[in-house]
Amino acid sequence: EARDALQTLCGVGAKVADCVCLFSLDKTGAIPVDTHVWQISVRDLDGSLAEAKSLTPAVYRRVGRLWHERYGAYAGWAHTILFAADLARFRDRRAEALGPASPPGPARKTKPKP
């Protein structure tokens, strides 16, 4: 409903309307889709999306559905985190934040050396 109302404004398309819904109207399921999000979706959700030649309204809707299927009611926030993590300037921080591939085991108690 909010998205449709926003799109009646001059110059507001689906992506901008979804951005406003997600970031300003607490619509946590809104998925703003651009070519970057489309590429993330191809890589992480459904490789067959790569067959589309451009980001048509049908592809936009399909990408949104895939995010909702995977991440549920908070798909919009999952989108935001994955989008930001994919930016070049955050890649090092992402690896740092994720830490080692497996969590460390319990700390060992060692005897003090004489």
XYZ file of C-alpha atoms in Angstrom:
114
model
C 0.000 0.000 0.000
C 2.735 2.496 0.991
C 4.878 1.373 -1.926
C 2.039 1.904 -4.398
C 1.307 5.364 -2.980
C 4.968 6.361 -3.233
C 5.123 5.235 -6.851
C 2.403 7.721 -7.766
C 4.946 10.493 -7.113
C 6.867 11.800 -10.101
C 10.249 10.091 -10.463
C 9.643 7.427 -7.810
C 10.023 3.914 -9.130
C 9.998 0.534 -7.447
C 13.522 0.733 -6.007
C 13.139 4.197 -4.477
C 9.709 3.296 -3.110
C 11.148 0.144 -1.541
C 14.068 2.134 -0.067
C 11.658 4.596 1.551
C 9.497 1.750 2.845
C 12.450 -0.142 4.314
C 14.497 2.719 5.736
C 11.780 5.194 6.730
C 8.461 3.394 7.133
C 9.543 0.292 9.072
C 8.513 -2.040 6.251
C 11.118 -4.703 7.077
C 10.108 -6.883 4.162
C 10.737 -4.276 1.455
C 13.529 -5.340 -0.910
C 15.076 -2.509 -2.962
C 16.475 -4.248 -6.038
C 19.169 -2.784 -8.255
C 21.799 -4.492 -10.387
C 24.046 -5.036 -7.354
C 21.264 -6.778 -5.397
C 20.403 -8.731 -8.532
C 24.036 -9.945 -8.738
C 24.009 -10.930 -5.049
C 20.758 -12.797 -5.697
C 22.286 -14.646 -8.654
C 25.301 -15.618 -6.559
C 23.551 -16.500 -3.290
C 19.921 -17.352 -4.048
C 19.295 -18.562 -7.601
C 21.889 -18.753 -10.349
C 19.188 -18.998 -13.015
C 18.469 -15.287 -12.479
C 21.592 -14.685 -14.578
C 19.625 -15.788 -17.640
C 17.652 -12.524 -17.579
C 19.159 -9.881 -19.827
C 17.996 -6.937 -17.723
C 16.268 -6.073 -14.477
C 12.681 -6.121 -15.724
C 9.678 -5.692 -13.405
C 9.198 -9.486 -13.505
C 12.824 -10.100 -12.474
C 12.476 -7.440 -9.755
C 9.463 -9.267 -8.309
C 11.195 -12.645 -8.564
C 14.255 -11.353 -6.703
C 11.976 -9.984 -3.973
C 10.170 -13.317 -3.658
C 13.469 -15.190 -3.335
C 14.636 -12.913 -0.515
C 11.306 -13.368 1.267
C 11.455 -17.139 0.899
C 14.968 -17.225 2.344
C 14.792 -14.522 5.029
C 11.105 -14.090 5.870
C 9.604 -10.980 7.454
C 13.012 -9.293 7.880
C 14.170 -9.912 4.322
C 14.730 -6.195 3.822
C 17.241 -6.032 6.647
C 18.959 -9.205 5.472
C 19.243 -7.506 2.087
C 20.817 -4.438 3.684
C 23.408 -6.429 5.611
C 24.383 -8.589 2.636
C 24.458 -5.572 0.327
C 26.792 -3.652 2.652
C 28.978 -6.697 3.291
C 29.457 -7.089 -0.451
C 30.854 -3.574 -0.885
C 34.601 -3.580 -1.531
C 35.444 -1.337 1.418
C 33.764 -3.747 3.866
C 35.128 -7.038 2.545
C 38.134 -7.063 4.888
C 35.930 -6.184 7.838
C 33.475 -8.919 6.888
C 36.207 -11.564 6.996
C 37.503 -10.108 10.254
C 34.031 -10.110 11.824
C 33.295 -13.659 10.735
C 36.537 -14.877 12.271
C 37.907 -18.376 11.754
C 35.876 -20.915 9.823
C 35.255 -22.995 12.936
C 34.797 -21.668 16.449
C 37.688 -22.207 18.834
C 37.399 -25.057 21.291
C 37.302 -24.644 25.061
C 40.313 -23.014 26.666
C 42.859 -25.481 27.957
C 44.151 -25.256 31.454
C 47.899 -25.534 31.440
C 50.225 -25.962 34.321
C 52.594 -23.086 34.896
C 56.140 -23.886 33.860
C 58.591 -24.262 36.768
